[in-house]
């Protein structure tokens, strides 16, 4: 792949965590992949396979034991405004209003108050929350809080948005609304998204490609192309491409039948019976 087709590159990422004195455990073992400009790329794999660790290394919140991430060909070091991050846990500052939360990243990247406020209000409009600018996070639902978190991450105009199970704490209906809403934002602005999930439907619904990982230690199984046509809507879940892609990913990440107690396995079974 030529450089112009690659915005973020993972090169042979290895991560060992210390277990006890003198002992360490390999969590990520030689992860390499490339993300294309404007792509929606998801990382999926069983719980504990190192998805959060991997995206935290990309964000600069964690350091790799060896290997590196490159953004636009430049080595990623620490956090900066080029990489926006949204987590599963609600991470808004409870003591700041919605508007001030969005302004926070802008001010720390050197904008004055007035400019930061103007940009924050524009982003709140994009996520449909301009009426809530002066509310506090606890006055908003979980889905609305995550929309503010998305506005906060996007306001400094990062090159890439990194999302770690951002809808994992939401109920099923809000979650699927948020997925459609995220696709709408992604379609309308020039942004690349790297999205971690363990939910098969979510990964297939959102992504252009899906990087599947296996666990212990975390390794790349396969990069899967998702050929489900866009725009996607709830009906997309019943398209043959959707069902076959999900089956394929299911086999990659849960190869054994003893995983039948797993929620994702049951979803596949339910749809299979329709
Ligand atoms: N700071 C840490 N110290 C030690 N072990 C960790 C740390 N963070 C994660 N781990 C371990 O690394 C493995 C991968 O964790 P994680 O990246 O959170 O996986 P996932 O997000 O795929 O569920 C898990 O076994 C977890 O216990
Ligand atoms: Mg995780």
mmCIF file of C-alpha atoms and ligand atoms in Angstrom:
data_model
loop_
_atom_site.group_PDB
_atom_site.id
_atom_site.type_symbol
_atom_site.label_atom_id
_atom_site.label_comp_id
_atom_site.label_asym_id
_atom_site.label_seq_id
_atom_site.Cartn_x
_atom_site.Cartn_y
_atom_site.Cartn_z
ATOM 1 C CA UNK A 1 0.000 0.000 0.000
ATOM 2 C CA UNK A 2 1.365 3.408 -0.866
ATOM 3 C CA UNK A 3 1.875 5.971 1.833
ATOM 4 C CA UNK A 4 -0.847 8.244 0.479
ATOM 5 C CA UNK A 5 -3.341 5.432 1.062
ATOM 6 C CA UNK A 6 -2.341 5.010 4.679
ATOM 7 C CA UNK A 7 -3.107 7.446 7.475
ATOM 8 C CA UNK A 8 -2.341 5.287 10.504
ATOM 9 C CA UNK A 9 0.014 2.343 10.527
ATOM 10 C CA UNK A 10 0.668 -0.208 13.283
ATOM 11 C CA UNK A 11 4.093 -1.762 12.880
ATOM 12 C CA UNK A 12 4.727 -4.977 14.732
ATOM 13 C CA UNK A 13 3.211 -3.854 18.040
ATOM 14 C CA UNK A 14 4.218 -6.025 21.003
ATOM 15 C CA UNK A 15 2.989 -5.436 24.559
ATOM 16 C CA UNK A 16 4.103 -7.317 27.649
ATOM 17 C CA UNK A 17 2.536 -6.622 31.035
ATOM 18 C CA UNK A 18 4.430 -7.372 34.244
ATOM 19 C CA UNK A 19 2.703 -10.162 36.162
ATOM 20 C CA UNK A 20 4.810 -10.691 39.274
ATOM 21 C CA UNK A 21 8.444 -9.958 40.062
ATOM 22 C CA UNK A 22 10.535 -10.823 37.026
ATOM 23 C CA UNK A 23 7.566 -12.326 35.140
ATOM 24 C CA UNK A 24 5.675 -10.800 32.287
ATOM 25 C CA UNK A 25 2.853 -11.836 30.014
ATOM 26 C CA UNK A 26 2.642 -11.075 26.312
ATOM 27 C CA UNK A 27 -0.713 -9.435 25.588
ATOM 28 C CA UNK A 28 -0.090 -8.218 22.039
ATOM 29 C CA UNK A 29 2.198 -10.157 19.764
ATOM 30 C CA UNK A 30 3.326 -8.453 16.578
ATOM 31 C CA UNK A 31 0.244 -6.535 15.451
ATOM 32 C CA UNK A 32 0.606 -4.809 12.066
ATOM 33 C CA UNK A 33 -2.092 -3.143 9.992
ATOM 34 C CA UNK A 34 -2.788 0.035 8.036
ATOM 35 C CA UNK A 35 -5.775 2.348 8.162
ATOM 36 C CA UNK A 36 -6.735 4.236 5.003
ATOM 37 C CA UNK A 37 -7.785 7.875 4.942
ATOM 38 C CA UNK A 38 -11.546 8.271 5.627
ATOM 39 C CA UNK A 39 -11.850 4.597 6.377
ATOM 40 C CA UNK A 40 -14.049 3.142 9.118
ATOM 41 C CA UNK A 41 -11.946 0.320 10.482
ATOM 42 C CA UNK A 42 -13.025 -1.817 13.425
ATOM 43 C CA UNK A 43 -10.966 -4.081 15.629
ATOM 44 C CA UNK A 44 -12.843 -7.056 16.997
ATOM 45 C CA UNK A 45 -11.796 -9.973 19.151
ATOM 46 C CA UNK A 46 -12.734 -11.869 22.292
ATOM 47 C CA UNK A 47 -12.667 -10.116 25.645
ATOM 48 C CA UNK A 48 -9.109 -9.826 26.965
ATOM 49 C CA UNK A 49 -7.402 -10.175 23.576
ATOM 50 C CA UNK A 50 -5.827 -6.730 23.936
ATOM 51 C CA UNK A 51 -8.153 -4.442 21.932
ATOM 52 C CA UNK A 52 -8.151 -1.680 24.543
ATOM 53 C CA UNK A 53 -4.411 -1.986 25.035
ATOM 54 C CA UNK A 54 -3.865 -1.680 21.294
ATOM 55 C CA UNK A 55 -6.038 1.409 20.832
ATOM 56 C CA UNK A 56 -4.558 2.987 23.981
ATOM 57 C CA UNK A 57 -1.111 2.565 22.432
ATOM 58 C CA UNK A 58 -2.427 4.235 19.256
ATOM 59 C CA UNK A 59 -3.789 7.076 21.420
ATOM 60 C CA UNK A 60 -0.450 7.425 23.211
ATOM 61 C CA UNK A 61 -2.002 6.553 26.587
ATOM 62 C CA UNK A 62 0.085 3.384 26.840
ATOM 63 C CA UNK A 63 3.525 2.581 25.431
ATOM 64 C CA UNK A 64 4.336 -0.494 23.376
ATOM 65 C CA UNK A 65 7.057 -2.884 24.532
ATOM 66 C CA UNK A 66 8.253 -2.811 20.927
ATOM 67 C CA UNK A 67 6.886 -1.685 17.585
ATOM 68 C CA UNK A 68 5.227 1.614 16.814
ATOM 69 C CA UNK A 69 2.267 3.479 15.439
ATOM 70 C CA UNK A 70 2.800 6.022 12.678
ATOM 71 C CA UNK A 71 0.282 8.757 11.920
ATOM 72 C CA UNK A 72 0.835 10.300 8.495
ATOM 73 C CA UNK A 73 4.230 8.613 8.533
ATOM 74 C CA UNK A 74 5.253 10.221 11.823
ATOM 75 C CA UNK A 75 5.942 8.284 14.995
ATOM 76 C CA UNK A 76 3.125 8.517 17.547
ATOM 77 C CA UNK A 77 4.345 9.720 20.928
ATOM 78 C CA UNK A 78 2.058 10.615 23.792
ATOM 79 C CA UNK A 79 -1.359 12.138 23.258
ATOM 80 C CA UNK A 80 -2.071 15.118 21.044
ATOM 81 C CA UNK A 81 -4.855 16.853 19.146
ATOM 82 C CA UNK A 82 -4.183 14.741 16.019
ATOM 83 C CA UNK A 83 -5.795 11.723 17.689
ATOM 84 C CA UNK A 84 -9.204 12.119 19.350
ATOM 85 C CA UNK A 85 -10.385 9.417 21.732
ATOM 86 C CA UNK A 86 -13.800 8.282 22.968
ATOM 87 C CA UNK A 87 -14.039 5.638 25.694
ATOM 88 C CA UNK A 88 -16.777 3.291 26.867
ATOM 89 C CA UNK A 89 -16.927 4.912 30.271
ATOM 90 C CA UNK A 90 -18.484 8.336 30.383
ATOM 91 C CA UNK A 91 -15.487 10.589 30.669
ATOM 92 C CA UNK A 92 -17.014 14.057 30.593
ATOM 93 C CA UNK A 93 -15.938 16.328 33.419
ATOM 94 C CA UNK A 94 -18.972 16.399 35.731
ATOM 95 C CA UNK A 95 -18.164 19.863 37.058
ATOM 96 C CA UNK A 96 -18.100 21.457 33.591
ATOM 97 C CA UNK A 97 -21.114 22.282 31.453
ATOM 98 C CA UNK A 98 -21.587 20.457 28.152
ATOM 99 C CA UNK A 99 -20.204 23.454 26.269
ATOM 100 C CA UNK A 100 -17.189 23.798 28.580
ATOM 101 C CA UNK A 101 -16.488 20.083 28.174
ATOM 102 C CA UNK A 102 -16.255 20.522 24.407
ATOM 103 C CA UNK A 103 -14.223 23.712 24.841
ATOM 104 C CA UNK A 104 -11.739 21.928 27.087
ATOM 105 C CA UNK A 105 -9.682 20.245 24.359
ATOM 106 C CA UNK A 106 -9.771 23.388 22.242
ATOM 107 C CA UNK A 107 -8.425 25.571 25.001
ATOM 108 C CA UNK A 108 -5.693 23.128 25.872
ATOM 109 C CA UNK A 109 -4.626 23.244 22.211
ATOM 110 C CA UNK A 110 -4.170 26.997 22.524
ATOM 111 C CA UNK A 111 -7.399 28.659 21.351
ATOM 112 C CA UNK A 112 -8.802 31.681 23.038
ATOM 113 C CA UNK A 113 -12.083 31.570 24.942
ATOM 114 C CA UNK A 114 -14.271 33.167 22.280
ATOM 115 C CA UNK A 115 -12.970 31.031 19.445
ATOM 116 C CA UNK A 116 -13.207 27.866 21.553
ATOM 117 C CA UNK A 117 -16.797 28.709 22.475
ATOM 118 C CA UNK A 118 -17.766 29.323 18.865
ATOM 119 C CA UNK A 119 -16.239 26.030 17.698
ATOM 120 C CA UNK A 120 -17.779 24.141 20.638
ATOM 121 C CA UNK A 121 -21.245 25.432 19.769
ATOM 122 C CA UNK A 122 -20.774 24.419 16.128
ATOM 123 C CA UNK A 123 -19.911 20.885 17.225
ATOM 124 C CA UNK A 124 -22.816 20.709 19.616
ATOM 125 C CA UNK A 125 -25.018 21.614 16.688
ATOM 126 C CA UNK A 126 -23.482 18.832 14.584
ATOM 127 C CA UNK A 127 -24.258 16.286 17.316
ATOM 128 C CA UNK A 128 -27.726 17.818 17.787
ATOM 129 C CA UNK A 129 -27.168 19.059 21.336
ATOM 130 C CA UNK A 130 -26.862 22.826 20.959
ATOM 131 C CA UNK A 131 -29.878 23.265 23.241
ATOM 132 C CA UNK A 132 -28.010 21.468 25.995
ATOM 133 C CA UNK A 133 -24.876 23.640 25.922
ATOM 134 C CA UNK A 134 -25.369 24.889 29.478
ATOM 135 C CA UNK A 135 -26.502 21.587 30.977
ATOM 136 C CA UNK A 136 -24.223 19.439 33.100
ATOM 137 C CA UNK A 137 -23.329 15.872 32.059
ATOM 138 C CA UNK A 138 -25.405 14.216 34.796
ATOM 139 C CA UNK A 139 -28.525 15.926 33.407
ATOM 140 C CA UNK A 140 -28.078 14.041 30.099
ATOM 141 C CA UNK A 141 -28.789 10.424 29.146
ATOM 142 C CA UNK A 142 -25.869 8.067 28.458
ATOM 143 C CA UNK A 143 -26.343 8.350 24.699
ATOM 144 C CA UNK A 144 -26.352 12.152 24.864
ATOM 145 C CA UNK A 145 -23.220 12.129 27.026
ATOM 146 C CA UNK A 146 -21.463 10.007 24.425
ATOM 147 C CA UNK A 147 -22.533 12.470 21.726
ATOM 148 C CA UNK A 148 -20.901 15.229 23.758
ATOM 149 C CA UNK A 149 -17.786 13.043 24.106
ATOM 150 C CA UNK A 150 -17.746 12.633 20.305
ATOM 151 C CA UNK A 151 -18.115 16.408 19.853
ATOM 152 C CA UNK A 152 -15.298 16.972 22.339
ATOM 153 C CA UNK A 153 -13.029 14.506 20.526
ATOM 154 C CA UNK A 154 -13.815 15.951 17.066
ATOM 155 C CA UNK A 155 -13.732 19.664 17.904
ATOM 156 C CA UNK A 156 -9.910 20.006 17.719
ATOM 157 C CA UNK A 157 -10.132 18.442 14.206
ATOM 158 C CA UNK A 158 -8.069 15.321 14.799
ATOM 159 C CA UNK A 159 -6.745 13.298 11.854
ATOM 160 C CA UNK A 160 -8.255 10.157 13.335
ATOM 161 C CA UNK A 161 -10.940 9.316 15.873
ATOM 162 C CA UNK A 162 -10.119 6.390 18.168
ATOM 163 C CA UNK A 163 -13.139 4.779 19.843
ATOM 164 C CA UNK A 164 -13.016 2.000 22.441
ATOM 165 C CA UNK A 165 -16.447 0.339 22.777
ATOM 166 C CA UNK A 166 -18.049 3.781 22.968
ATOM 167 C CA UNK A 167 -21.599 2.408 22.949
ATOM 168 C CA UNK A 168 -20.903 -0.595 25.172
ATOM 169 C CA UNK A 169 -22.713 0.846 28.197
ATOM 170 C CA UNK A 170 -25.858 1.871 26.302
ATOM 171 C CA UNK A 171 -29.109 -0.076 26.013
ATOM 172 C CA UNK A 172 -29.698 -1.873 22.717
ATOM 173 C CA UNK A 173 -32.028 0.700 21.191
ATOM 174 C CA UNK A 174 -29.879 3.715 22.056
ATOM 175 C CA UNK A 175 -26.871 1.793 20.846
ATOM 176 C CA UNK A 176 -28.268 1.207 17.390
ATOM 177 C CA UNK A 177 -29.384 4.853 17.200
ATOM 178 C CA UNK A 178 -25.853 5.907 18.115
ATOM 179 C CA UNK A 179 -24.380 3.629 15.433
ATOM 180 C CA UNK A 180 -26.532 5.232 12.735
ATOM 181 C CA UNK A 181 -25.796 8.641 14.093
ATOM 182 C CA UNK A 182 -22.030 7.999 14.077
ATOM 183 C CA UNK A 183 -22.196 6.874 10.433
ATOM 184 C CA UNK A 184 -23.995 10.110 9.614
ATOM 185 C CA UNK A 185 -21.288 12.236 11.263
ATOM 186 C CA UNK A 186 -18.553 10.153 9.621
ATOM 187 C CA UNK A 187 -20.166 10.571 6.191
ATOM 188 C CA UNK A 188 -20.385 14.321 6.534
ATOM 189 C CA UNK A 189 -16.946 15.212 7.850
ATOM 190 C CA UNK A 190 -13.444 14.312 6.737
ATOM 191 C CA UNK A 191 -12.510 11.854 9.465
ATOM 192 C CA UNK A 192 -10.976 8.391 9.745
ATOM 193 C CA UNK A 193 -12.317 6.152 12.496
ATOM 194 C CA UNK A 194 -10.599 3.290 14.315
ATOM 195 C CA UNK A 195 -13.285 1.587 16.386
ATOM 196 C CA UNK A 196 -12.905 -1.170 18.967
ATOM 197 C CA UNK A 197 -15.836 -3.454 19.728
ATOM 198 C CA UNK A 198 -16.565 -7.040 20.695
ATOM 199 C CA UNK A 199 -20.015 -6.856 19.112
ATOM 200 C CA UNK A 200 -20.232 -8.563 15.722
ATOM 201 C CA UNK A 201 -23.339 -6.738 14.514
ATOM 202 C CA UNK A 202 -21.850 -3.410 15.442
ATOM 203 C CA UNK A 203 -18.573 -4.128 13.654
ATOM 204 C CA UNK A 204 -20.239 -5.279 10.437
ATOM 205 C CA UNK A 205 -22.840 -2.512 10.482
ATOM 206 C CA UNK A 206 -20.275 0.269 10.830
ATOM 207 C CA UNK A 207 -17.106 -0.821 9.095
ATOM 208 C CA UNK A 208 -15.352 -0.800 5.754
ATOM 209 C CA UNK A 209 -12.919 -3.371 7.077
ATOM 210 C CA UNK A 210 -12.634 -5.362 10.289
ATOM 211 C CA UNK A 211 -9.366 -6.455 11.863
ATOM 212 C CA UNK A 212 -10.058 -9.691 13.730
ATOM 213 C CA UNK A 213 -7.808 -10.603 16.652
ATOM 214 C CA UNK A 214 -7.299 -13.841 18.520
ATOM 215 C CA UNK A 215 -6.412 -13.943 22.206
ATOM 216 C CA UNK A 216 -3.489 -15.127 24.369
ATOM 217 C CA UNK A 217 -1.488 -13.495 23.047
ATOM 218 C CA UNK A 218 -3.396 -10.997 20.899
ATOM 219 C CA UNK A 219 -2.539 -11.572 17.245
ATOM 220 C CA UNK A 220 -4.081 -10.651 13.928
ATOM 221 C CA UNK A 221 -6.326 -13.400 12.587
ATOM 222 C CA UNK A 222 -7.531 -11.735 9.431
ATOM 223 C CA UNK A 223 -8.424 -8.364 7.929
ATOM 224 C CA UNK A 224 -11.969 -8.759 6.610
ATOM 225 C CA UNK A 225 -13.538 -6.548 3.924
ATOM 226 C CA UNK A 226 -17.166 -5.632 4.563
ATOM 227 C CA UNK A 227 -19.047 -5.454 1.272
ATOM 228 C CA UNK A 228 -22.406 -4.440 2.711
ATOM 229 C CA UNK A 229 -23.526 -1.464 0.583
ATOM 230 C CA UNK A 230 -23.824 2.038 2.047
ATOM 231 C CA UNK A 231 -25.818 3.881 3.185
ATOM 232 C CA UNK A 232 -26.625 1.282 5.831
ATOM 233 C CA UNK A 233 -29.816 1.097 7.836
ATOM 234 C CA UNK A 234 -31.474 -1.443 10.149
ATOM 235 C CA UNK A 235 -32.539 -3.476 7.094
ATOM 236 C CA UNK A 236 -28.864 -3.967 6.208
ATOM 237 C CA UNK A 237 -28.671 -6.598 8.977
ATOM 238 C CA UNK A 238 -30.736 -8.959 6.835
ATOM 239 C CA UNK A 239 -28.692 -8.671 3.655
ATOM 240 C CA UNK A 240 -26.852 -11.847 2.616
ATOM 241 C CA UNK A 241 -23.520 -9.947 2.623
ATOM 242 C CA UNK A 242 -24.156 -8.877 6.193
ATOM 243 C CA UNK A 243 -25.004 -12.365 7.409
ATOM 244 C CA UNK A 244 -22.126 -14.072 5.615
ATOM 245 C CA UNK A 245 -19.584 -11.491 6.811
ATOM 246 C CA UNK A 246 -20.768 -11.875 10.371
ATOM 247 C CA UNK A 247 -20.608 -15.676 10.157
ATOM 248 C CA UNK A 248 -17.084 -15.453 8.828
ATOM 249 C CA UNK A 249 -15.972 -13.165 11.664
ATOM 250 C CA UNK A 250 -17.738 -15.331 14.214
ATOM 251 C CA UNK A 251 -15.711 -18.318 13.006
ATOM 252 C CA UNK A 252 -12.502 -16.318 13.145
ATOM 253 C CA UNK A 253 -12.903 -15.102 16.709
ATOM 254 C CA UNK A 254 -14.868 -17.952 18.305
ATOM 255 C CA UNK A 255 -13.667 -21.030 16.467
ATOM 256 C CA UNK A 256 -14.875 -23.543 19.079
ATOM 257 C CA UNK A 257 -18.406 -24.721 19.847
ATOM 258 C CA UNK A 258 -17.906 -24.444 23.636
ATOM 259 C CA UNK A 259 -18.364 -20.703 23.276
ATOM 260 C CA UNK A 260 -22.099 -21.273 22.785
ATOM 261 C CA UNK A 261 -22.902 -19.464 26.046
ATOM 262 C CA UNK A 262 -21.493 -16.327 24.547
ATOM 263 C CA UNK A 263 -23.937 -13.568 23.746
ATOM 264 C CA UNK A 264 -22.538 -12.936 20.266
ATOM 265 C CA UNK A 265 -22.926 -16.616 19.367
ATOM 266 C CA UNK A 266 -26.572 -16.484 20.379
ATOM 267 C CA UNK A 267 -27.211 -13.425 18.226
ATOM 268 C CA UNK A 268 -25.865 -15.281 15.207
ATOM 269 C CA UNK A 269 -28.070 -18.259 16.031
ATOM 270 C CA UNK A 270 -31.152 -16.085 16.416
ATOM 271 C CA UNK A 271 -30.650 -14.408 13.077
ATOM 272 C CA UNK A 272 -29.810 -17.740 11.465
ATOM 273 C CA UNK A 273 -33.284 -18.992 12.452
ATOM 274 C CA UNK A 274 -35.152 -16.074 10.888
HETATM 275 N N1 LIG B 1 -2.277 -2.121 33.000
HETATM 276 C C1 LIG B 1 -2.308 -3.453 32.905
HETATM 277 N N2 LIG B 1 -1.499 -4.230 33.669
HETATM 278 C C2 LIG B 1 -1.517 -5.577 33.571
HETATM 279 N N3 LIG B 1 -2.316 -6.268 32.726
HETATM 280 C C3 LIG B 1 -3.141 -5.551 31.940
HETATM 281 C C4 LIG B 1 -3.190 -4.111 31.977
HETATM 282 N N4 LIG B 1 -4.110 -3.686 31.076
HETATM 283 C C5 LIG B 1 -4.606 -4.791 30.500
HETATM 284 N N5 LIG B 1 -4.039 -5.905 31.004
HETATM 285 C C6 LIG B 1 -4.317 -7.286 30.605
HETATM 286 O O1 LIG B 1 -4.092 -7.369 29.220
HETATM 287 C C7 LIG B 1 -5.065 -8.215 28.600
HETATM 288 C C8 LIG B 1 -5.749 -7.441 27.498
HETATM 289 O O2 LIG B 1 -6.567 -6.442 28.086
HETATM 290 P P1 LIG B 1 -7.429 -5.438 27.224
HETATM 291 O O3 LIG B 1 -6.530 -4.719 26.294
HETATM 292 O O4 LIG B 1 -8.231 -4.628 28.174
HETATM 293 O O5 LIG B 1 -8.358 -6.439 26.408
HETATM 294 P P2 LIG B 1 -9.756 -6.200 25.654
HETATM 295 O O6 LIG B 1 -9.965 -4.730 25.535
HETATM 296 O O7 LIG B 1 -9.614 -6.900 24.348
HETATM 297 O O8 LIG B 1 -10.805 -6.851 26.492
HETATM 298 C C9 LIG B 1 -6.001 -8.665 29.702
HETATM 299 O O9 LIG B 1 -5.604 -9.948 30.115
HETATM 300 C C10 LIG B 1 -5.782 -7.653 30.795
HETATM 301 O O10 LIG B 1 -5.985 -8.233 32.050
HETATM 302 MG MG1 LIG B 2 -11.458 -3.420 26.189
#
